[in-house]
Each structure stands twice: as structure tokens, then as C-alpha cells.
CSV table of C-alpha atoms in Angstrom, one decimal:
chain,number,residue,atom,x,y,z
A,164,UNK,CA,-43.3,-49.6,23.8
A,165,UNK,CA,-46.7,-50.8,22.7
A,166,UNK,CA,-50.0,-50.6,24.6
A,167,UNK,CA,-53.3,-51.9,23.3
A,168,UNK,CA,-51.6,-52.4,19.9
A,169,UNK,CA,-50.7,-48.7,19.7
A,170,UNK,CA,-47.2,-47.6,19.4
A,171,UNK,CA,-46.5,-44.7,21.8
A,172,UNK,CA,-44.3,-42.9,19.3
A,173,UNK,CA,-47.1,-42.9,16.7
A,174,UNK,CA,-49.5,-41.6,19.3
A,175,UNK,CA,-47.0,-38.8,20.0
A,176,UNK,CA,-47.0,-37.9,16.3
A,177,UNK,CA,-50.8,-38.0,16.2
A,178,UNK,CA,-51.1,-35.8,19.3
A,179,UNK,CA,-48.7,-33.3,17.8
A,180,UNK,CA,-50.8,-33.3,14.6
A,181,UNK,CA,-54.0,-32.8,16.6
A,182,UNK,CA,-52.6,-30.0,18.8
A,183,UNK,CA,-50.7,-28.1,16.2
A,184,UNK,CA,-51.2,-28.9,12.5
A,185,UNK,CA,-54.8,-30.2,12.4
A,186,UNK,CA,-56.0,-27.6,15.0
A,187,UNK,CA,-54.6,-24.8,12.8
A,188,UNK,CA,-55.9,-26.5,9.7
A,189,UNK,CA,-59.5,-26.7,11.0
A,190,UNK,CA,-59.4,-23.3,12.8
A,191,UNK,CA,-60.2,-21.2,9.6
A,192,UNK,CA,-63.3,-23.4,9.1
A,193,UNK,CA,-64.4,-22.8,12.7
A,194,UNK,CA,-64.1,-19.0,12.2
A,195,UNK,CA,-66.0,-19.2,8.9
A,196,UNK,CA,-69.0,-21.2,10.3
A,197,UNK,CA,-68.7,-19.6,13.7
A,198,UNK,CA,-68.6,-23.0,15.5
A,199,UNK,CA,-65.6,-24.1,17.7
A,200,UNK,CA,-63.9,-27.3,16.4
A,201,UNK,CA,-61.9,-28.5,19.5
A,202,UNK,CA,-59.3,-30.5,17.6
A,203,UNK,CA,-56.4,-29.1,19.8
A,204,UNK,CA,-58.2,-30.2,22.9
A,205,UNK,CA,-58.3,-33.8,21.8
A,206,UNK,CA,-54.5,-33.5,21.3
A,207,UNK,CA,-54.2,-32.3,24.9
A,208,UNK,CA,-56.3,-35.2,26.2
A,209,UNK,CA,-54.1,-37.7,24.2
A,210,UNK,CA,-51.0,-35.9,25.5
A,211,UNK,CA,-52.1,-36.4,29.1
A,212,UNK,CA,-52.5,-40.1,28.4
A,213,UNK,CA,-49.0,-40.1,27.1
A,214,UNK,CA,-47.9,-38.3,30.3
A,215,UNK,CA,-49.2,-41.2,32.4
A,216,UNK,CA,-47.2,-43.6,30.2
A,217,UNK,CA,-44.1,-41.4,30.7
A,218,UNK,CA,-44.6,-41.4,34.4
A,219,UNK,CA,-44.9,-45.2,34.4
A,220,UNK,CA,-41.6,-45.4,32.5
A,221,UNK,CA,-40.0,-43.0,35.0
A,222,UNK,CA,-41.1,-45.2,37.9
A,223,UNK,CA,-39.8,-48.3,36.2
A,224,UNK,CA,-36.5,-46.4,35.7
A,225,UNK,CA,-36.6,-46.7,32.0
A,226,UNK,CA,-36.7,-43.0,31.6
A,227,UNK,CA,-35.0,-40.3,33.7
A,228,UNK,CA,-37.5,-38.3,35.7
A,229,UNK,CA,-38.0,-34.8,34.3
A,230,UNK,CA,-37.0,-32.5,37.2
A,231,UNK,CA,-39.6,-29.8,36.3
A,232,UNK,CA,-42.5,-32.1,37.1
A,233,UNK,CA,-41.6,-32.0,40.8
A,234,UNK,CA,-42.2,-28.3,40.8
A,235,UNK,CA,-45.8,-28.5,39.4
A,236,UNK,CA,-47.4,-29.2,42.8
A,237,UNK,CA,-45.7,-26.0,44.1
A,238,UNK,CA,-47.1,-24.1,41.1
A,239,UNK,CA,-50.6,-25.3,42.0
A,240,UNK,CA,-50.0,-24.1,45.5
A,241,UNK,CA,-48.9,-20.6,44.2
A,242,UNK,CA,-52.0,-20.5,42.0
A,243,UNK,CA,-54.2,-21.5,45.0
A,244,UNK,CA,-52.9,-18.8,47.3
A,245,UNK,CA,-53.0,-16.1,44.6
A,246,UNK,CA,-55.9,-13.6,45.0
A,247,UNK,CA,-56.1,-13.3,41.2
A,248,UNK,CA,-56.1,-16.9,40.1
A,249,UNK,CA,-59.1,-18.7,38.4
A,250,UNK,CA,-59.9,-22.4,37.9
A,251,UNK,CA,-58.7,-22.4,34.3
A,252,UNK,CA,-55.1,-21.6,35.5
A,253,UNK,CA,-54.9,-25.2,36.8
A,254,UNK,CA,-55.7,-26.4,33.3
A,255,UNK,CA,-52.9,-24.4,31.8
A,256,UNK,CA,-50.3,-26.3,33.9
A,257,UNK,CA,-52.0,-29.7,33.3
A,258,UNK,CA,-51.7,-28.8,29.6
A,259,UNK,CA,-48.0,-28.2,30.2
A,260,UNK,CA,-47.5,-31.8,31.4
A,261,UNK,CA,-49.5,-33.0,28.4
A,262,UNK,CA,-47.6,-31.0,25.7
A,263,UNK,CA,-44.2,-31.9,27.3
A,264,UNK,CA,-45.2,-35.6,26.9
A,265,UNK,CA,-46.3,-35.0,23.3
A,266,UNK,CA,-42.9,-33.5,22.5
A,267,UNK,CA,-41.1,-36.4,24.2
A,268,UNK,CA,-43.0,-39.1,22.2
A,269,UNK,CA,-43.0,-37.1,19.1
A,270,UNK,CA,-39.1,-37.1,19.2
A,271,UNK,CA,-39.3,-40.9,19.7
A,272,UNK,CA,-41.4,-41.0,16.5
A,273,UNK,CA,-38.8,-38.9,14.7
A,274,UNK,CA,-35.9,-41.1,15.8
A,275,UNK,CA,-37.8,-44.2,14.7
A,276,UNK,CA,-37.8,-42.9,11.1
A,277,UNK,CA,-41.1,-41.0,11.2
A,278,UNK,CA,-39.8,-38.2,9.0
A,279,UNK,CA,-38.8,-40.7,6.3
A,280,UNK,CA,-42.3,-41.1,5.0
A,281,UNK,CA,-43.3,-42.4,1.6
A,282,UNK,CA,-46.6,-40.4,1.4
A,283,UNK,CA,-44.8,-37.2,0.2
A,284,UNK,CA,-47.5,-36.3,-2.4
A,285,UNK,CA,-50.3,-36.5,0.2
A,286,UNK,CA,-48.2,-34.4,2.7
A,287,UNK,CA,-47.4,-31.7,0.1
A,288,UNK,CA,-51.0,-31.5,-1.0
A,289,UNK,CA,-52.0,-31.1,2.6
A,290,UNK,CA,-49.5,-28.3,3.0
A,291,UNK,CA,-50.7,-26.5,-0.1
A,292,UNK,CA,-54.4,-26.7,1.1
A,293,UNK,CA,-53.2,-25.5,4.5
A,294,UNK,CA,-51.6,-22.4,2.8
A,295,UNK,CA,-54.7,-21.8,0.8
A,296,UNK,CA,-57.0,-21.8,3.8
A,297,UNK,CA,-54.7,-19.4,5.7
A,298,UNK,CA,-54.6,-17.0,2.7
A,299,UNK,CA,-58.3,-17.1,1.9
A,300,UNK,CA,-59.8,-17.1,5.4
A,301,UNK,CA,-57.3,-15.0,7.3
A,302,UNK,CA,-59.3,-11.9,6.6
A,303,UNK,CA,-62.5,-13.3,8.0
A,304,UNK,CA,-63.7,-11.3,11.0
A,305,UNK,CA,-62.6,-13.0,14.2
A,306,UNK,CA,-59.6,-14.8,12.7
A,307,UNK,CA,-56.8,-15.1,15.3
A,308,UNK,CA,-53.5,-15.4,13.6
A,309,UNK,CA,-51.7,-16.3,16.8
A,310,UNK,CA,-53.6,-19.7,16.9
A,311,UNK,CA,-52.3,-20.5,13.4
A,312,UNK,CA,-48.8,-19.0,13.0
A,313,UNK,CA,-46.8,-21.3,15.2
A,314,UNK,CA,-48.5,-24.4,14.0
A,315,UNK,CA,-48.0,-23.3,10.4
A,316,UNK,CA,-44.3,-22.4,10.9
A,317,UNK,CA,-43.5,-25.7,12.7
A,318,UNK,CA,-45.4,-27.8,10.1
A,319,UNK,CA,-43.6,-26.0,7.3
A,320,UNK,CA,-40.2,-26.7,8.9
A,321,UNK,CA,-40.9,-30.3,9.5
A,322,UNK,CA,-42.2,-30.9,6.0
A,323,UNK,CA,-39.0,-29.2,4.7
A,324,UNK,CA,-37.0,-31.8,6.7
A,325,UNK,CA,-39.1,-34.6,5.2
A,326,UNK,CA,-38.2,-33.2,1.7
A,327,UNK,CA,-34.5,-32.8,2.6
A,328,UNK,CA,-33.4,-34.2,-0.8
A,329,UNK,CA,-35.7,-31.9,-2.9
A,330,UNK,CA,-34.2,-28.5,-3.3
A,331,UNK,CA,-37.2,-27.2,-5.3
A,332,UNK,CA,-39.8,-28.3,-2.7
A,333,UNK,CA,-37.7,-26.8,0.1
A,334,UNK,CA,-37.5,-23.6,-1.8
A,335,UNK,CA,-41.2,-23.5,-2.3
A,336,UNK,CA,-41.9,-24.2,1.3
A,337,UNK,CA,-39.6,-21.4,2.4
A,338,UNK,CA,-41.1,-18.9,0.0
A,339,UNK,CA,-44.7,-19.9,0.4
A,340,UNK,CA,-44.4,-20.2,4.1
A,341,UNK,CA,-42.9,-16.7,4.3
A,342,UNK,CA,-45.7,-15.3,2.1
A,343,UNK,CA,-48.5,-16.9,4.1
A,344,UNK,CA,-47.1,-15.8,7.5
A,345,UNK,CA,-46.7,-12.3,6.1
A,346,UNK,CA,-50.2,-12.2,4.7
A,347,UNK,CA,-51.9,-13.4,8.0
A,348,UNK,CA,-49.9,-10.6,9.8
A,349,UNK,CA,-47.7,-12.7,12.1
A,350,UNK,CA,-44.5,-10.7,12.7
A,351,UNK,CA,-43.2,-13.0,15.4
A,352,UNK,CA,-44.1,-16.1,13.4
A,353,UNK,CA,-42.4,-14.9,10.2
A,354,UNK,CA,-39.3,-13.9,12.1
A,355,UNK,CA,-39.1,-17.2,14.0
A,356,UNK,CA,-39.8,-19.2,10.8
A,357,UNK,CA,-37.1,-17.4,8.8
A,358,UNK,CA,-34.3,-17.7,11.3
A,359,UNK,CA,-35.2,-21.3,12.2
A,360,UNK,CA,-35.3,-22.3,8.6
A,361,UNK,CA,-31.9,-20.7,8.1
A,362,UNK,CA,-30.6,-22.6,11.2
A,363,UNK,CA,-32.0,-25.9,9.8
A,364,UNK,CA,-30.6,-25.4,6.3
A,365,UNK,CA,-27.1,-24.5,7.4
A,366,UNK,CA,-26.9,-27.5,9.7
A,367,UNK,CA,-27.4,-30.0,6.8
A,368,UNK,CA,-24.6,-30.5,4.3
A,369,UNK,CA,-26.9,-30.6,1.3
A,370,UNK,CA,-28.3,-27.1,2.0
A,371,UNK,CA,-25.4,-25.0,1.0
A,372,UNK,CA,-27.4,-23.7,-2.0
A,373,UNK,CA,-29.7,-21.8,0.4
A,374,UNK,CA,-27.1,-19.0,0.9
A,375,UNK,CA,-28.3,-17.5,-2.4
A,376,UNK,CA,-32.0,-18.1,-1.6
A,377,UNK,CA,-31.8,-16.5,1.8
A,378,UNK,CA,-29.8,-13.6,0.6
A,379,UNK,CA,-32.1,-13.0,-2.4
A,380,UNK,CA,-35.3,-13.3,-0.2
A,381,UNK,CA,-33.8,-10.9,2.3
A,382,UNK,CA,-33.1,-8.2,-0.3
A,383,UNK,CA,-36.5,-8.7,-1.9
A,384,UNK,CA,-38.1,-8.1,1.4
A,385,UNK,CA,-36.0,-5.0,2.1
A,386,UNK,CA,-36.9,-3.7,-1.3
A,387,UNK,CA,-40.6,-4.3,-0.7
A,388,UNK,CA,-40.4,-2.4,2.5
A,389,UNK,CA,-38.6,0.5,0.9
A,390,UNK,CA,-41.0,0.6,-2.0
A,391,UNK,CA,-44.1,0.8,0.3
A,392,UNK,CA,-42.4,3.4,2.4
A,393,UNK,CA,-41.7,5.7,-0.6
A,394,UNK,CA,-45.0,5.2,-2.4
A,395,UNK,CA,-47.7,4.7,0.2
A,396,UNK,CA,-49.3,7.0,2.7
A,397,UNK,CA,-48.7,7.1,6.4
A,398,UNK,CA,-52.1,5.6,7.0
A,399,UNK,CA,-51.3,2.6,4.8
A,400,UNK,CA,-48.0,2.1,6.7
A,401,UNK,CA,-49.8,2.2,10.1
A,402,UNK,CA,-52.3,-0.4,8.8
A,403,UNK,CA,-49.5,-2.8,7.9
A,404,UNK,CA,-48.0,-4.4,11.0
A,405,UNK,CA,-44.6,-5.1,9.2
A,406,UNK,CA,-44.1,-1.7,7.8
A,407,UNK,CA,-45.3,0.0,11.0
A,408,UNK,CA,-42.6,-1.6,13.2
A,409,UNK,CA,-39.9,-0.5,10.8
A,410,UNK,CA,-41.0,3.0,9.8
A,411,UNK,CA,-43.5,4.1,12.4
A,412,UNK,CA,-42.1,2.4,15.5
A,413,UNK,CA,-43.3,5.2,17.8
A,414,UNK,CA,-46.9,4.5,16.7
A,415,UNK,CA,-46.7,0.7,16.9
A,416,UNK,CA,-49.3,0.0,19.6
A,417,UNK,CA,-48.3,-3.6,19.9
A,418,UNK,CA,-44.7,-2.8,20.5
A,419,UNK,CA,-45.5,0.0,22.9
A,420,UNK,CA,-47.9,-2.3,24.9
A,421,UNK,CA,-45.3,-5.1,25.1
A,422,UNK,CA,-42.7,-2.6,26.5
A,423,UNK,CA,-45.2,-1.5,29.1
A,424,UNK,CA,-46.0,-5.1,30.1
A,425,UNK,CA,-42.3,-5.9,30.4
A,426,UNK,CA,-41.7,-2.9,32.7
A,427,UNK,CA,-44.7,-3.9,34.8
A,428,UNK,CA,-43.3,-7.5,35.1
A,429,UNK,CA,-39.9,-6.1,36.2
A,430,UNK,CA,-41.6,-4.1,38.9
A,431,UNK,CA,-43.5,-7.2,40.1
A,432,UNK,CA,-40.3,-9.2,40.2
A,433,UNK,CA,-38.5,-6.6,42.3
A,434,UNK,CA,-41.4,-6.6,44.8
A,435,UNK,CA,-42.1,-10.4,44.7
A,436,UNK,CA,-38.9,-12.2,43.7
A,437,UNK,CA,-39.2,-15.3,45.9
A,438,UNK,CA,-42.9,-16.3,45.4
A,439,UNK,CA,-43.9,-14.1,42.4
A,440,UNK,CA,-47.4,-12.7,42.0
A,441,UNK,CA,-49.5,-15.1,40.0
A,442,UNK,CA,-51.9,-13.4,37.5
A,443,UNK,CA,-51.0,-10.0,39.0
A,444,UNK,CA,-52.4,-8.3,35.9
A,445,UNK,CA,-55.9,-9.3,36.7
A,446,UNK,CA,-55.8,-6.8,39.6
A,447,UNK,CA,-56.2,-4.2,36.9
A,448,UNK,CA,-58.8,-6.2,34.9
A,449,UNK,CA,-56.2,-7.0,32.1
A,450,UNK,CA,-56.3,-10.8,31.8
A,451,UNK,CA,-53.3,-12.1,29.8
A,452,UNK,CA,-51.2,-8.9,30.2
A,453,UNK,CA,-48.1,-10.8,31.1
A,454,UNK,CA,-44.5,-10.1,29.9
A,455,UNK,CA,-43.9,-11.5,26.4
A,456,UNK,CA,-40.6,-13.2,27.2
A,457,UNK,CA,-39.0,-15.5,29.8
A,458,UNK,CA,-39.5,-12.8,32.6
A,459,UNK,CA,-43.2,-14.0,32.7
A,460,UNK,CA,-42.0,-17.1,34.5
A,461,UNK,CA,-40.3,-15.1,37.3
A,462,UNK,CA,-43.0,-12.5,37.6
A,463,UNK,CA,-45.8,-15.1,38.0
A,464,UNK,CA,-44.0,-17.8,40.0
A,465,UNK,CA,-40.8,-16.2,41.5
A,466,UNK,CA,-37.9,-18.6,42.2
A,467,UNK,CA,-40.1,-21.6,41.2
A,468,UNK,CA,-40.7,-20.0,37.9
A,469,UNK,CA,-37.0,-19.4,37.4
A,470,UNK,CA,-36.2,-23.0,38.2
A,471,UNK,CA,-39.0,-24.1,35.8
A,472,UNK,CA,-37.5,-22.0,33.1
A,473,UNK,CA,-34.0,-23.5,33.7
A,474,UNK,CA,-35.2,-27.1,33.8
A,475,UNK,CA,-37.2,-26.7,30.6
A,476,UNK,CA,-34.6,-24.7,28.7
A,477,UNK,CA,-31.5,-26.8,29.6
A,478,UNK,CA,-32.3,-29.9,27.4
A,479,UNK,CA,-33.2,-27.6,24.5
A,480,UNK,CA,-29.9,-25.7,24.8
A,481,UNK,CA,-28.0,-29.0,25.0
A,482,UNK,CA,-29.6,-30.2,21.7
A,483,UNK,CA,-28.9,-26.9,20.0
A,484,UNK,CA,-25.3,-26.9,21.2
A,485,UNK,CA,-24.8,-30.5,20.0
A,486,UNK,CA,-26.4,-29.8,16.6
A,487,UNK,CA,-24.1,-26.7,16.1
A,488,UNK,CA,-20.8,-28.2,17.2
A,489,UNK,CA,-21.2,-31.9,16.3
A,490,UNK,CA,-19.4,-33.0,13.2
A,491,UNK,CA,-22.0,-35.6,12.6
A,492,UNK,CA,-25.0,-34.4,10.5
A,493,UNK,CA,-27.8,-36.5,11.9
A,494,UNK,CA,-31.1,-35.4,10.3
A,495,UNK,CA,-33.2,-36.4,13.4
A,496,UNK,CA,-31.1,-34.2,15.7
A,497,UNK,CA,-31.2,-31.4,13.2
A,498,UNK,CA,-35.0,-31.6,13.0
A,499,UNK,CA,-35.5,-31.5,16.8
A,500,UNK,CA,-32.7,-28.9,17.3
A,501,UNK,CA,-34.5,-26.6,14.9
A,502,UNK,CA,-37.7,-26.9,16.9
A,503,UNK,CA,-35.7,-26.2,20.1
A,504,UNK,CA,-34.1,-23.2,18.4
A,505,UNK,CA,-37.5,-21.9,17.4
A,506,UNK,CA,-38.6,-22.3,21.0
A,507,UNK,CA,-35.7,-20.6,22.7
A,508,UNK,CA,-35.6,-17.6,20.4
A,509,UNK,CA,-39.3,-17.2,20.9
A,510,UNK,CA,-39.3,-17.5,24.7
A,511,UNK,CA,-36.4,-15.0,25.0
A,512,UNK,CA,-37.8,-12.3,22.8
A,513,UNK,CA,-41.5,-12.7,22.0
A,514,UNK,CA,-43.5,-15.3,24.0
A,515,UNK,CA,-44.7,-15.9,27.5
A,516,UNK,CA,-44.9,-18.8,30.0
A,517,UNK,CA,-48.3,-19.9,28.4
A,518,UNK,CA,-46.7,-20.6,25.0
A,519,UNK,CA,-47.2,-24.3,24.2
A,520,UNK,CA,-44.3,-24.5,21.7
A,521,UNK,CA,-41.8,-24.0,24.5
A,522,UNK,CA,-43.1,-27.0,26.5
A,523,UNK,CA,-43.4,-29.2,23.3
A,524,UNK,CA,-39.8,-28.3,22.4
A,525,UNK,CA,-38.7,-29.0,26.1
A,526,UNK,CA,-40.2,-32.5,25.9
A,527,UNK,CA,-38.6,-33.1,22.5
A,528,UNK,CA,-35.2,-31.8,23.8
A,529,UNK,CA,-35.4,-33.9,26.9
A,530,UNK,CA,-35.7,-37.1,24.8
A,531,UNK,CA,-32.9,-36.1,22.4
A,532,UNK,CA,-30.5,-34.9,25.1
A,533,UNK,CA,-30.8,-38.3,26.8
A,534,UNK,CA,-29.8,-40.0,23.5
A,535,UNK,CA,-27.0,-37.5,23.0
A,536,UNK,CA,-25.6,-38.4,26.5
A,537,UNK,CA,-25.8,-42.1,25.6
A,538,UNK,CA,-24.4,-41.5,22.1
A,539,UNK,CA,-27.6,-43.0,20.6
A,540,UNK,CA,-28.6,-41.4,17.3
A,541,UNK,CA,-30.7,-44.1,15.6
């Protein structure tokens, strides 16, 4: 599908790079010079253009219509009737349509051989510079690791897939990626990166050597935690987000806050199951205090949120299931299923309905699941 001499699959990759990789790459600079560099916003704009092309393909019956899109007008109505909504809430859901479309056309790019690139030296240099920026600038005042961690983890996993035939490079990506995510303080990003990398490695035949690597890395990490627990003060442990959640759980303010937010969300669901209570937390002046898991869909949007979660999760679960049980080791399916796996683990245990990775993975999963049903892998 080409429009104005542009291939839509290549636009999908470029939008992914803008929204995730390049946005995270330039973010440390924006913190350092205290000037916002809206690289990710350009990715959203390009993604919305891709959404229009996706709609056109649906109307021409070239692509099956994604069911969740029919629920977006109802979401807008629920936002409109909420006493706590603001104008920016509409942008969040327009962005959902954009990121879903980016995921769809990114998968098209993958299946057209996008991961089989010849510019491996340039890509690896970009990755090393990316790591350097995160390590050096992550301690700058105002640095938000949440904006970087997911993009860094996904970029690391995809580059590992590109270098599928190089054991050494994959080992470096796994170890360097883990160190960087640890250093910037992203507990969720490190956990998701580790288990998703393991999932990806064990789905490919050539990755059997990683059993030793993963086991060795796990024991090194446990030994590191034990060493610091034995030979550092309580104040040092409380200042380390990774040590604190293991040895001082009762003093982990982040974990305590998340448990309180989940209990609040459950209370909201009990009282507003059918329509939800959009942005209910603003009633207490706590913007963004939603449950950090899939319950946020139901608390905010009721039954509509539950349906949204189902329609967006189902293609991802199909792709994961196919990747696990299929005897055919297709690299493209493994790459997208790893993204879906990252997404589903995150949305069940650590992320909310505003998490862009979930919608990106849903779009990617929607494309791949349609090819699985048609037995089309190439």
C-alpha cells in the first residue's frame, strides 16, 4: 500500500521510532537544556494519519474493522458527562487510535522484512549512545524514568531480534539493558524487560545457550541484593528502589500507594460498575491516581472499559498463544509476540489504561492475529 510514494509499513516504523525510541533518545537532552523536544508528539500525529489509512482499508474491506474503535464514541460520551473530566482527556483517547494504528503498520513493516536490516553497525552504535545518555543524564534533576524505561526496553528487545544470529551482541544487549534500567531506577521496566527477553529467547531455537546466561544473571542479582542488605545501612536501602521493595517492603511508599489506589479503584467499581466514574481521583485533587493495572479500565469506564480491555487484549493473547504452541519458529511472530507478552504482563500487574505500550501491542497483535488465522507468515 503506497500513498504519495510512501510505504505505509515504513511510515509505521518511523512513527514507532518517533513515539518510542527517538522520543526517549532526545528526552535526556530536553531535561538537560530545560526545553521540551516534542518528538513523541510528531509520532502521534503521524500515527493519526495512519489511522485514517487504516479506516479507509476497513471501509474497502481490505482489513477487518477493529471492534474496539466502535466503543470510542461511547468513551467520549462518558468523558463528557463526567464531573471530573478535562479537555486533555479527549486527546488521550485520540492518541489511543493513533498508537494502535502505529502498532498495526509497524507489524506490517516487520513482516515485510523490516527486522532484517543491513545497517547493523549504525543500529548498535545508536543503542550504545542511547545507553550512555540514560546512564549519564538520568541523575539530572527533573529526569522522569517512566518516559524512558518502556521505550528503552522495547528498543533493546527489537535490536536483540535484529541480531538474532549474534550470541555476543544479544548477551551484551541483555546485560547492558538490565544495567541501564536498574541504574535509572525503573523496577517495572527491568522486570518486564527481563521476563520478556527470556520469553523471546526461549521461543527461538538458536537461543538455548541463554539458559546459562539467565541463570548466571539471576544469581548475580540475588548476590548483589544480599551483599547490600548485609553491608549497607537502612537509610541506604530505603534510598534504593530495588533493595527497598525486597528488604523494606513496609516502608516502600510506591508500593503502599499503589495498593491504596487499587483498593480505591475496587470501591469505585463496586459503586459504579456499569458506567464507571471517569477521572474519579480528581475529586480529591489527585490527578493520575488511577489503579496501576487492568482494573483502571473498569473503574473509569465501567462495562465499556471491560469491553475495551477484552477487545484490545484478545489479539495479543492469540499471538502469544500461537507463538508458544506453534511448532513453527517464525522470527516475525516471535518479535511481535514478545511485545504482546511485555504488554499483557505490564497491564495485569503494573500499568494503567493510559499506558501507550498496551495499545501499540494491541495494534501489532491485531495485524499478526489476522495473518495467523489466514496462515500467512511471510
